[in-house]
PDB file of C-alpha atoms and ligand atoms in Angstrom:
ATOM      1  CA  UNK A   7     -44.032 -29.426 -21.806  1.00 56.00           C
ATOM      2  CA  UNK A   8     -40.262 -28.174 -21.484  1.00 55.00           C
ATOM      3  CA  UNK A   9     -40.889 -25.205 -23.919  1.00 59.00           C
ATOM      4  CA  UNK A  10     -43.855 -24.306 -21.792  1.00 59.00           C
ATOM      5  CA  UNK A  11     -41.405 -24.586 -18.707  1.00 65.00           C
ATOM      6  CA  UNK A  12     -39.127 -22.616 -19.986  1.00 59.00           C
ATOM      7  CA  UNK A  13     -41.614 -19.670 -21.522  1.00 63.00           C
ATOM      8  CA  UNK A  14     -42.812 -19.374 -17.934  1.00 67.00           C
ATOM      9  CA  UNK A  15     -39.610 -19.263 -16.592  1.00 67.00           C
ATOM     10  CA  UNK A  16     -38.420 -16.386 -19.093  1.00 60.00           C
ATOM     11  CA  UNK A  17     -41.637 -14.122 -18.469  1.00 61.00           C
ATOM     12  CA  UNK A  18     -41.071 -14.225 -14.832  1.00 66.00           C
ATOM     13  CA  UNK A  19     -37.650 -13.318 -14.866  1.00 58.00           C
ATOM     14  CA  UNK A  20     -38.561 -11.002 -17.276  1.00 61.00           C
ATOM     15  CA  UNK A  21     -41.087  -9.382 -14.672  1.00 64.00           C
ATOM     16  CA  UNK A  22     -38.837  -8.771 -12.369  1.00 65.00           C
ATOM     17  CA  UNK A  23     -36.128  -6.816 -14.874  1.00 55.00           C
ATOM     18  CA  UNK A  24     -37.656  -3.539 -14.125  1.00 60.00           C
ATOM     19  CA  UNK A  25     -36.634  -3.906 -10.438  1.00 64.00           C
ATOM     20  CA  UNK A  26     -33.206  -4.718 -11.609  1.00 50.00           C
ATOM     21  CA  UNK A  27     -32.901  -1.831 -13.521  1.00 53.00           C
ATOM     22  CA  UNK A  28     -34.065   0.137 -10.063  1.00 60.00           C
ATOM     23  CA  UNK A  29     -31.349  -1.442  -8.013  1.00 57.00           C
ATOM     24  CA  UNK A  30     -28.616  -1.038 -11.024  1.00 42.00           C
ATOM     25  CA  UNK A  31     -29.893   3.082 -11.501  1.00 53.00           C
ATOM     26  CA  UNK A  32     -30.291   3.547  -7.328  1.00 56.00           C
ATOM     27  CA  UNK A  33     -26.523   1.858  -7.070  1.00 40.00           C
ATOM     28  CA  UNK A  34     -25.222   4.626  -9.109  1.00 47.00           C
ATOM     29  CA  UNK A  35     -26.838   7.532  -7.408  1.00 52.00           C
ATOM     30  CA  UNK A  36     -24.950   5.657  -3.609  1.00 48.00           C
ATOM     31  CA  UNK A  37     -21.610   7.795  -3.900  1.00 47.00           C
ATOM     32  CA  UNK A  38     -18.736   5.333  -3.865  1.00 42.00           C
ATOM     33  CA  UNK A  39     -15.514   5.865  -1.337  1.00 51.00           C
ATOM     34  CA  UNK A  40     -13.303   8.019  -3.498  1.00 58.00           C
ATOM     35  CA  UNK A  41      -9.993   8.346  -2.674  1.00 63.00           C
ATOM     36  CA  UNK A  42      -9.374  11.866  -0.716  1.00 70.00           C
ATOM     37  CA  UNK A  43      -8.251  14.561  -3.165  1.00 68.00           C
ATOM     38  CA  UNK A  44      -7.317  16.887  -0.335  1.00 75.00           C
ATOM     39  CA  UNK A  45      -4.370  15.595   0.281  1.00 90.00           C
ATOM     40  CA  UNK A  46      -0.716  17.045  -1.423  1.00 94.00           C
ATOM     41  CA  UNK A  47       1.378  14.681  -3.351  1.00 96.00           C
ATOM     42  CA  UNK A  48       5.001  14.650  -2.180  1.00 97.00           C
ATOM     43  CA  UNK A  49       6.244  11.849  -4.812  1.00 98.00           C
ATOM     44  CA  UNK A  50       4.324  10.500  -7.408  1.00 97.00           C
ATOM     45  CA  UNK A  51       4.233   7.639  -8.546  1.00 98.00           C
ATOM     46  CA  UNK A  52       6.336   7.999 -11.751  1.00 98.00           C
ATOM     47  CA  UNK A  53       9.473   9.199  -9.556  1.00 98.00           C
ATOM     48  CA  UNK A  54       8.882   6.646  -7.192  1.00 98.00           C
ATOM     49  CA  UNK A  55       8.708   3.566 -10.143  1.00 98.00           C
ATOM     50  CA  UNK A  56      12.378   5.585 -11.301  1.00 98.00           C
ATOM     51  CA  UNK A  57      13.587   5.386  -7.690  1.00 98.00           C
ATOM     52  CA  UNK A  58      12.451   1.553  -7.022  1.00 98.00           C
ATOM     53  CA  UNK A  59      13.871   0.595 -10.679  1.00 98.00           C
ATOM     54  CA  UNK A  60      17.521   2.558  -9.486  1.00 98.00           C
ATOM     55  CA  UNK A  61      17.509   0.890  -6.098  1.00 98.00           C
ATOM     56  CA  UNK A  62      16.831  -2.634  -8.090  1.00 98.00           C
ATOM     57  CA  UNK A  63      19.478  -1.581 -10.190  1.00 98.00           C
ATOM     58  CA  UNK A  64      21.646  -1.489  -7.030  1.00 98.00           C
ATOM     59  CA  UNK A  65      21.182  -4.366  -5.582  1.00 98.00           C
ATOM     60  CA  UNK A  66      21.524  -6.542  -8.515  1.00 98.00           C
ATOM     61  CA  UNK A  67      24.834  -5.209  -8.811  1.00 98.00           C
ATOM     62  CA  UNK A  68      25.914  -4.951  -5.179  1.00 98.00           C
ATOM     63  CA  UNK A  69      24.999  -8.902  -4.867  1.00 98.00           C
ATOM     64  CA  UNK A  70      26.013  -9.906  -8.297  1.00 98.00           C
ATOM     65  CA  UNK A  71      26.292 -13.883  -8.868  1.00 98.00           C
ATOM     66  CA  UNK A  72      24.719 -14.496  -5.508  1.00 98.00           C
ATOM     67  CA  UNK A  73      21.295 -15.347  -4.275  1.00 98.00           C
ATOM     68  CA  UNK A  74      19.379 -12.667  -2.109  1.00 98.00           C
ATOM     69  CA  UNK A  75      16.589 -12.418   0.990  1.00 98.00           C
ATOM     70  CA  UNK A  76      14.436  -9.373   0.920  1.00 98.00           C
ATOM     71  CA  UNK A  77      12.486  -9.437   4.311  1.00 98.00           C
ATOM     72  CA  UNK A  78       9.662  -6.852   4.318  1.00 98.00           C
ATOM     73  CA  UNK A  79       8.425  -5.062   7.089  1.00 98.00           C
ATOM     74  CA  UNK A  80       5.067  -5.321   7.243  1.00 97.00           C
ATOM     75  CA  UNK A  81       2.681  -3.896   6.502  1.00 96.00           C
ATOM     76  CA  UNK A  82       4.036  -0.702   5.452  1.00 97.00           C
ATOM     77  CA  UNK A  83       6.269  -2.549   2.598  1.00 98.00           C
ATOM     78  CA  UNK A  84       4.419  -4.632   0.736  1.00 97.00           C
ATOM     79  CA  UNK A  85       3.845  -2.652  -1.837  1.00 98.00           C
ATOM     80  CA  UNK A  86       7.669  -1.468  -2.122  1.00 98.00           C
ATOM     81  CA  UNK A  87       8.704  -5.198  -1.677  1.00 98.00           C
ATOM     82  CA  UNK A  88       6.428  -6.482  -4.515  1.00 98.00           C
ATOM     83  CA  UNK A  89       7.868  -3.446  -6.879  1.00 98.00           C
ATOM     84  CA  UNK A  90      11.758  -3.812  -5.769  1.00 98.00           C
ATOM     85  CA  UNK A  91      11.836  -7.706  -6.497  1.00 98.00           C
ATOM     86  CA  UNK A  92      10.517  -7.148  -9.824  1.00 98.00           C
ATOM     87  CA  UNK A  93      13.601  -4.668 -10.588  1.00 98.00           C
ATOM     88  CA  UNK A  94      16.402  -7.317  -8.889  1.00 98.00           C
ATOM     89  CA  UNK A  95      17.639  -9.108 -11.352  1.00 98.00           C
ATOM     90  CA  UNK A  96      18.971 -12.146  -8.959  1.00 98.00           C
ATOM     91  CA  UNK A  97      17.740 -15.107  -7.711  1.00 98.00           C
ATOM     92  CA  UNK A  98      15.770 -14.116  -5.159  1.00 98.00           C
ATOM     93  CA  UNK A  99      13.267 -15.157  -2.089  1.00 98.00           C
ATOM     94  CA  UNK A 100      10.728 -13.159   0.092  1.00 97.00           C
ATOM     95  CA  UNK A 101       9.649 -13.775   3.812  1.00 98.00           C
ATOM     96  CA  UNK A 102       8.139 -11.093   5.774  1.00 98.00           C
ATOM     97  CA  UNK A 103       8.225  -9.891   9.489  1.00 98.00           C
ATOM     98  CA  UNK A 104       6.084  -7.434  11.454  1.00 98.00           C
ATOM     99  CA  UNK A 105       6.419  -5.575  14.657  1.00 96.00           C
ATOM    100  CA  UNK A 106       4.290  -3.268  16.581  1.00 92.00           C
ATOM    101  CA  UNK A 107       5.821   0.090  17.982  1.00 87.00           C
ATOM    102  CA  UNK A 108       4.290   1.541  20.577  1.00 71.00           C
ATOM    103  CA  UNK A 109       3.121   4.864  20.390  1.00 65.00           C
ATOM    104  CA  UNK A 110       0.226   8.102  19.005  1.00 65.00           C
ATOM    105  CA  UNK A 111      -1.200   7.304  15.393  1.00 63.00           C
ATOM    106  CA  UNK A 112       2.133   9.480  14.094  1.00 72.00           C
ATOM    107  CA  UNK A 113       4.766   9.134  16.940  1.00 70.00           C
ATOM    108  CA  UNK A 114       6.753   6.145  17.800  1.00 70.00           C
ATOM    109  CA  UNK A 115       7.315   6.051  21.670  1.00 70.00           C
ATOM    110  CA  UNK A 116      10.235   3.858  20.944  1.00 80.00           C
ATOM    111  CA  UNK A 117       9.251   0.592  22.444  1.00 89.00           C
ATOM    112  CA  UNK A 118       8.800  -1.968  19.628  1.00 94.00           C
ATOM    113  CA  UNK A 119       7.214  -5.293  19.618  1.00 95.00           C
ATOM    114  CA  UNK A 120       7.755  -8.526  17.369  1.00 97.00           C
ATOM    115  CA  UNK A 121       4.676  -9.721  16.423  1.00 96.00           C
ATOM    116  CA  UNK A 122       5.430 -12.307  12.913  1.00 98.00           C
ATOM    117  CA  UNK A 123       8.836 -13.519  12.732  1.00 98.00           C
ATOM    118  CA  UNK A 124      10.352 -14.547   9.437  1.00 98.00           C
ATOM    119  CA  UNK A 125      10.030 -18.064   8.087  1.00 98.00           C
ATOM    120  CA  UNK A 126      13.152 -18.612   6.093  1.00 96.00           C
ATOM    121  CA  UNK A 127      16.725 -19.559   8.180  1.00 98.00           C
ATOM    122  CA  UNK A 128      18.916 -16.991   7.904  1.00 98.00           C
ATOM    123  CA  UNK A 129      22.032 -18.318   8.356  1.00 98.00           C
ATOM    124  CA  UNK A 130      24.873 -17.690   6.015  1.00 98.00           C
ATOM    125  CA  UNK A 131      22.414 -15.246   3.337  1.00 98.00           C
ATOM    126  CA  UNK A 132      22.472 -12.270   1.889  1.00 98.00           C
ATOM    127  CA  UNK A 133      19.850 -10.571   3.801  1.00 98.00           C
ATOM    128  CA  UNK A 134      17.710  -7.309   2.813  1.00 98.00           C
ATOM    129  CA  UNK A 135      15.065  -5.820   5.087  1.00 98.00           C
ATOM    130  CA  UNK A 136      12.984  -3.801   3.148  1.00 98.00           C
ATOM    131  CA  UNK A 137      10.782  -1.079   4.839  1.00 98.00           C
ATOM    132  CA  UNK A 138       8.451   1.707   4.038  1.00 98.00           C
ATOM    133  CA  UNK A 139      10.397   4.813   6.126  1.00 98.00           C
ATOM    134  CA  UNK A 140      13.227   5.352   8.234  1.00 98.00           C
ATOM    135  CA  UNK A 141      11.976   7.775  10.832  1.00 97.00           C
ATOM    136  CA  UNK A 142      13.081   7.931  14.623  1.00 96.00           C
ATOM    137  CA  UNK A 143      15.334   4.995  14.054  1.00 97.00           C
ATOM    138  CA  UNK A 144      13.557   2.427  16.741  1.00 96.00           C
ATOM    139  CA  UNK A 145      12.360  -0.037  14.506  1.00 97.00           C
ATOM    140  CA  UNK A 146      15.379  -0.759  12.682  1.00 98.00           C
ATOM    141  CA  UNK A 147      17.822  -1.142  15.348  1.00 97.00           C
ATOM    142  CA  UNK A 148      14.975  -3.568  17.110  1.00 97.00           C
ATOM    143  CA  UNK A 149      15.457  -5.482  13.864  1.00 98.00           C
ATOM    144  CA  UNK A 150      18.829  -5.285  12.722  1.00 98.00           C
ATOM    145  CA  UNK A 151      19.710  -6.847  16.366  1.00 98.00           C
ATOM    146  CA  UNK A 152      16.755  -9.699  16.022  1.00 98.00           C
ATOM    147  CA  UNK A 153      18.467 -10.658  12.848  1.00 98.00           C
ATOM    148  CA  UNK A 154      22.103 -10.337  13.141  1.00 98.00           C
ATOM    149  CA  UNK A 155      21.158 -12.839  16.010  1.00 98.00           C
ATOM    150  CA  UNK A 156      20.292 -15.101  12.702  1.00 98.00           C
ATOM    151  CA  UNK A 157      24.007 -14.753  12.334  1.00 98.00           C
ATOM    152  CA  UNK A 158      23.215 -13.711   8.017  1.00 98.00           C
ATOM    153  CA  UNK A 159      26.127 -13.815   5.692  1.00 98.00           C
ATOM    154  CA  UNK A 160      25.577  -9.762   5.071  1.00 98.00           C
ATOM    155  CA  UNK A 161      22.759  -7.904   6.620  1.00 98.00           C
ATOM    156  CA  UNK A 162      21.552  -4.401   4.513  1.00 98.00           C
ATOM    157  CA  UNK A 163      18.751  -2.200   5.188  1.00 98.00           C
ATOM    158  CA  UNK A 164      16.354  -0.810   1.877  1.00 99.00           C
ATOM    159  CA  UNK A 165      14.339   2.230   2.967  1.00 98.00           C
ATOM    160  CA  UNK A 166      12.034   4.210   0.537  1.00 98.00           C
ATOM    161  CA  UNK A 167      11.710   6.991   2.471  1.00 98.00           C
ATOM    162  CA  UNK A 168      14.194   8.587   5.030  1.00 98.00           C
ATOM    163  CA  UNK A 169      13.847  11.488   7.753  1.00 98.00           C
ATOM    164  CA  UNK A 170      17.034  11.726   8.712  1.00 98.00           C
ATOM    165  CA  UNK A 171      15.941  15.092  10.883  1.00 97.00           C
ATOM    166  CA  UNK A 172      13.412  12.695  12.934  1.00 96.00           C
ATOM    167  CA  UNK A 173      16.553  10.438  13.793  1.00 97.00           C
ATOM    168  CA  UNK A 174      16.984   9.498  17.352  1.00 96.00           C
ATOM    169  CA  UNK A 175      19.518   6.241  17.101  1.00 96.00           C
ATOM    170  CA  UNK A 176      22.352   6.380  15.251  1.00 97.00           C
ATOM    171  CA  UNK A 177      21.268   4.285  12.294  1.00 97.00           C
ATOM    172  CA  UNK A 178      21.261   4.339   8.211  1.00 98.00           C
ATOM    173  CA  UNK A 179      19.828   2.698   5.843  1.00 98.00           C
ATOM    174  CA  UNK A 180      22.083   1.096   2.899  1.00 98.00           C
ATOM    175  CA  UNK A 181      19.741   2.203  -0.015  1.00 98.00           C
ATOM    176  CA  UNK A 182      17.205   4.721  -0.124  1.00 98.00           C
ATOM    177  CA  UNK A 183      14.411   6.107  -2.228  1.00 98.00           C
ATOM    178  CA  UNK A 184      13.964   9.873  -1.485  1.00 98.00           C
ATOM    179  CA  UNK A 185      14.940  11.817   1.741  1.00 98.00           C
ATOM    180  CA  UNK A 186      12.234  13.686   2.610  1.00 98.00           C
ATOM    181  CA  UNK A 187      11.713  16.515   5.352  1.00 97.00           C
ATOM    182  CA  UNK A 188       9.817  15.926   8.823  1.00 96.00           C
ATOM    183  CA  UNK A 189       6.224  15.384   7.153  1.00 96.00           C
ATOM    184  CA  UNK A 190       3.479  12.839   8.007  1.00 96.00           C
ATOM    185  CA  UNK A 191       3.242  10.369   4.948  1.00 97.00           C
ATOM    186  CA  UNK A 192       0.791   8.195   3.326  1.00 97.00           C
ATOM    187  CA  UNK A 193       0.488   5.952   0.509  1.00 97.00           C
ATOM    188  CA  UNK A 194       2.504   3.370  -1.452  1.00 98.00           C
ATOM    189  CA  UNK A 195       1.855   1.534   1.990  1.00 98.00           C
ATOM    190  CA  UNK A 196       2.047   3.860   4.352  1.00 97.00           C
ATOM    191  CA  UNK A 197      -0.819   4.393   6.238  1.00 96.00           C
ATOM    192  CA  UNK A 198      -2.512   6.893   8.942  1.00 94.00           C
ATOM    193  CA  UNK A 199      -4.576   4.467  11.620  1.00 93.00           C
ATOM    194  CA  UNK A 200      -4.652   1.740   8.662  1.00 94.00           C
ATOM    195  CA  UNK A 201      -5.912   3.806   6.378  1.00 94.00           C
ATOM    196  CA  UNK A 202      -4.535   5.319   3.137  1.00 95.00           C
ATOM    197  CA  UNK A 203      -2.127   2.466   2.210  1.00 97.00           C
ATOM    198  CA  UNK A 204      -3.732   1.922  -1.335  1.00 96.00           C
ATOM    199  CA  UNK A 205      -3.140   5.720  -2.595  1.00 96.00           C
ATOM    200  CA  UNK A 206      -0.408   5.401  -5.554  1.00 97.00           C
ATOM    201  CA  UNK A 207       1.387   8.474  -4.724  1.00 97.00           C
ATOM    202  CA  UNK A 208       3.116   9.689  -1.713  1.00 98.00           C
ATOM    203  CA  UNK A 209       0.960  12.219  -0.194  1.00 97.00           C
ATOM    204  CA  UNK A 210       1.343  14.674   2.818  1.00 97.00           C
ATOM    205  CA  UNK A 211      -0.812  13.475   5.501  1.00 92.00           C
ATOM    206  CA  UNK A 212      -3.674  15.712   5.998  1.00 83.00           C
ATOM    207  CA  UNK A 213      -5.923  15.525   8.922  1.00 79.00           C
ATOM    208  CA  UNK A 214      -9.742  16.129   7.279  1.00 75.00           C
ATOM    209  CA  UNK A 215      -8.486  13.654   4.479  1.00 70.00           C
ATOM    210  CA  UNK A 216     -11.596  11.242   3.712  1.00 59.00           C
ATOM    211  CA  UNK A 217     -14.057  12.238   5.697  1.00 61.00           C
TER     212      UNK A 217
HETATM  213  P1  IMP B 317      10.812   4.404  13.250  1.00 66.38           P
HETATM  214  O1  IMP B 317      10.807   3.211  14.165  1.00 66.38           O
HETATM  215  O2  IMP B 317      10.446   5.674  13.975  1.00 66.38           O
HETATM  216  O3  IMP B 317      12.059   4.539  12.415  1.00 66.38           O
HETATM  217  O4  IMP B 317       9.592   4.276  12.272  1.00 66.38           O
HETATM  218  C1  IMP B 317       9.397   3.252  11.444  1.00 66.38           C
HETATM  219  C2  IMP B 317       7.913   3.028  11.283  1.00 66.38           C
HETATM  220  O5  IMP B 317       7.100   4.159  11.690  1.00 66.38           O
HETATM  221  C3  IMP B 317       7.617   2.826   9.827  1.00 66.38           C
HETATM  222  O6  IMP B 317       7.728   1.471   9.456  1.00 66.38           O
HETATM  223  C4  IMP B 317       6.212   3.322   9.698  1.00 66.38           C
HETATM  224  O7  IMP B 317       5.299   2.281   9.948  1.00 66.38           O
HETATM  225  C5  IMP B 317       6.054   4.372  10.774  1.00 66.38           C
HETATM  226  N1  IMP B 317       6.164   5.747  10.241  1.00 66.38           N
HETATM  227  C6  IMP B 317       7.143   6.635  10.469  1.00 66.38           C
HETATM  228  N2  IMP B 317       6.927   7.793   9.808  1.00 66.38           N
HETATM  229  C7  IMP B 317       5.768   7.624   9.133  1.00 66.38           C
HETATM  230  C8  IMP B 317       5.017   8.451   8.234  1.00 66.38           C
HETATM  231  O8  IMP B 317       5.341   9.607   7.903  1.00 66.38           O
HETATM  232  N3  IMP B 317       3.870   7.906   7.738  1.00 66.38           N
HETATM  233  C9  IMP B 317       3.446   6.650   8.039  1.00 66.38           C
HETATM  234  N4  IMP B 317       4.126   5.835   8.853  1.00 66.38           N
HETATM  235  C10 IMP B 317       5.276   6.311   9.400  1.00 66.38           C
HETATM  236 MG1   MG B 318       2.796   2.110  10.003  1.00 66.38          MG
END
C-alpha cells in the first residue's frame, strides 16, 4: 500500500519535470540586472583595500593602548566602516548615525537634517566618524557640532574620499583615502538616487548608467 503511494507520487512529480525544465530554460533567456559597464572606474577596488588597510594602520597607531568608537555615516559608509574595523587593530565598537541634506540628487543645498542618532554615550571616548566623502563641507560641521555636544574624550573625522575644490566650510578630515577632483561618484557606498552603492569600484557617475 505505501510502495504503491509512493510510485504514484514519483510518476506525478515526474510528469510535471518537463515544465520545470521550461521554467529553469525560460529563466535563463529573462536577462538579469547587470551591473552598468558604462561607467569609468576612478579607484578600484585593489587601491582602495591598500588605502582602507593604511588608514587602519593609522588609527591603530594614533589610538594605541586605548579603546575606539567608529560612528558611520550612513548609508554612504557602511561598506568603508565594515572594511576599516577589520584593519584597526584595537578594541573597538560601532554605532551608526544618519542625516538627510537637503538638496538635487548631486548638490547639497547645505541644510542638513538628523534623522538616526547614535546609540552608544559618548562621553569621555575616543570617537571616529567615518564617512563616504568630504564634499561641500555641510555635513560634517552639522556633525562634528552634534557630537562635540557629547562632550568625547577626542573627536576625529575618517573620510575615503575628499574634494577639497567643492569645499565651502572650513573643515578637514583627520584621515583620508584618496583626494579626488570635482567628479560625481558612485560605488563602495556611494550612491546616485540610491542606486549604485553595491558596485566594488569607485566609478565616475555617468548619467545613461543602467538603463
Ligand atoms: P557634504 O555635506 O557636501 O560634505 O557631502 C557629504 C555627503 O554628500 C556625503 O556623505 C554623500 O552622501 C554626498 N556626496 C557628496 N559628493 C558625492 C558624490 O560624488 N557621490 C555620491 N554622494 C556624494
Ligand atoms: Mg548619499
Amino acid at each position: 500500500m505505501f510502495e504503491l503511494k509512493a510510485k504514484n507520487q514519483w510518476l506525478k512529480a515526474k510528469s510535471q519535470l518537463p515544465l520545470l525544465f521550461a521554467i529553469c530554460s525560460l529563466c535563463e533567456r529573462i536577462p538579469f540586472p547587470e551591473m552598468p559597464t558604462n561607467m569609468n572606474k576612478l579607484i578600484t577596488r585593489e587601491q582602495i583595500a591598500e588605502s582602507v588597510a593604511r588608514i587602519g594602520q593609522e588609527i591603530t597607531r594614533d589610538y594605541a593602548g586605548q579603546t575606539v568608537i567608529l560612528v558611520g555615516v550612513l548609508k554612504g559608509a557602511c561598506l568603508f566602516l565594515s572594511d576599516l574595523a577589520r584593519q584597526i587593530e584595537l578594541d573597538a565598537t560601532f554605532d551608526f548615525i544618519a542625516v538627510r541634506s537637503y538638496g538635487t540628487k548631486k548638490e547639497s543645498a547645505g541644510e542638513v537634517q538628523l534623522i538616526k542618532d547614535v546609540t552608544t554615550p559618548l562621553e569621555d571616548k575616543n570617537v571616529i566618524l567615518v564617512e563616504d566623502i568630504l564634499d561641500t563641507g555641510f555635513t560634517y560641521t552639522f556633525l562634528r557640532k552634534l557630537l562635540l555636544a557629547r562632550k568625547p574624550r577626542t573627536l576625529k573625522f575618517a573620510a575615503l574620499l575628499d574634494k577639497p575644490s567643492r569645499r565651502q566650510m572650513p573643515v578637514e578630515a583627520d584621515y583620508v583615502g584618496f583626494k579626488i577632483p570635482d567628479e560625481f561618484v558612485v560605488g563602495y557606498g556611494l550612491d546616485y538616487a540610491e542606486r549604485f552603492r553595491n558596485l566594488p569600484d569607485i566609478c565616475v557617475f555617468s548619467e545613461d548608467a543602467g538603463k
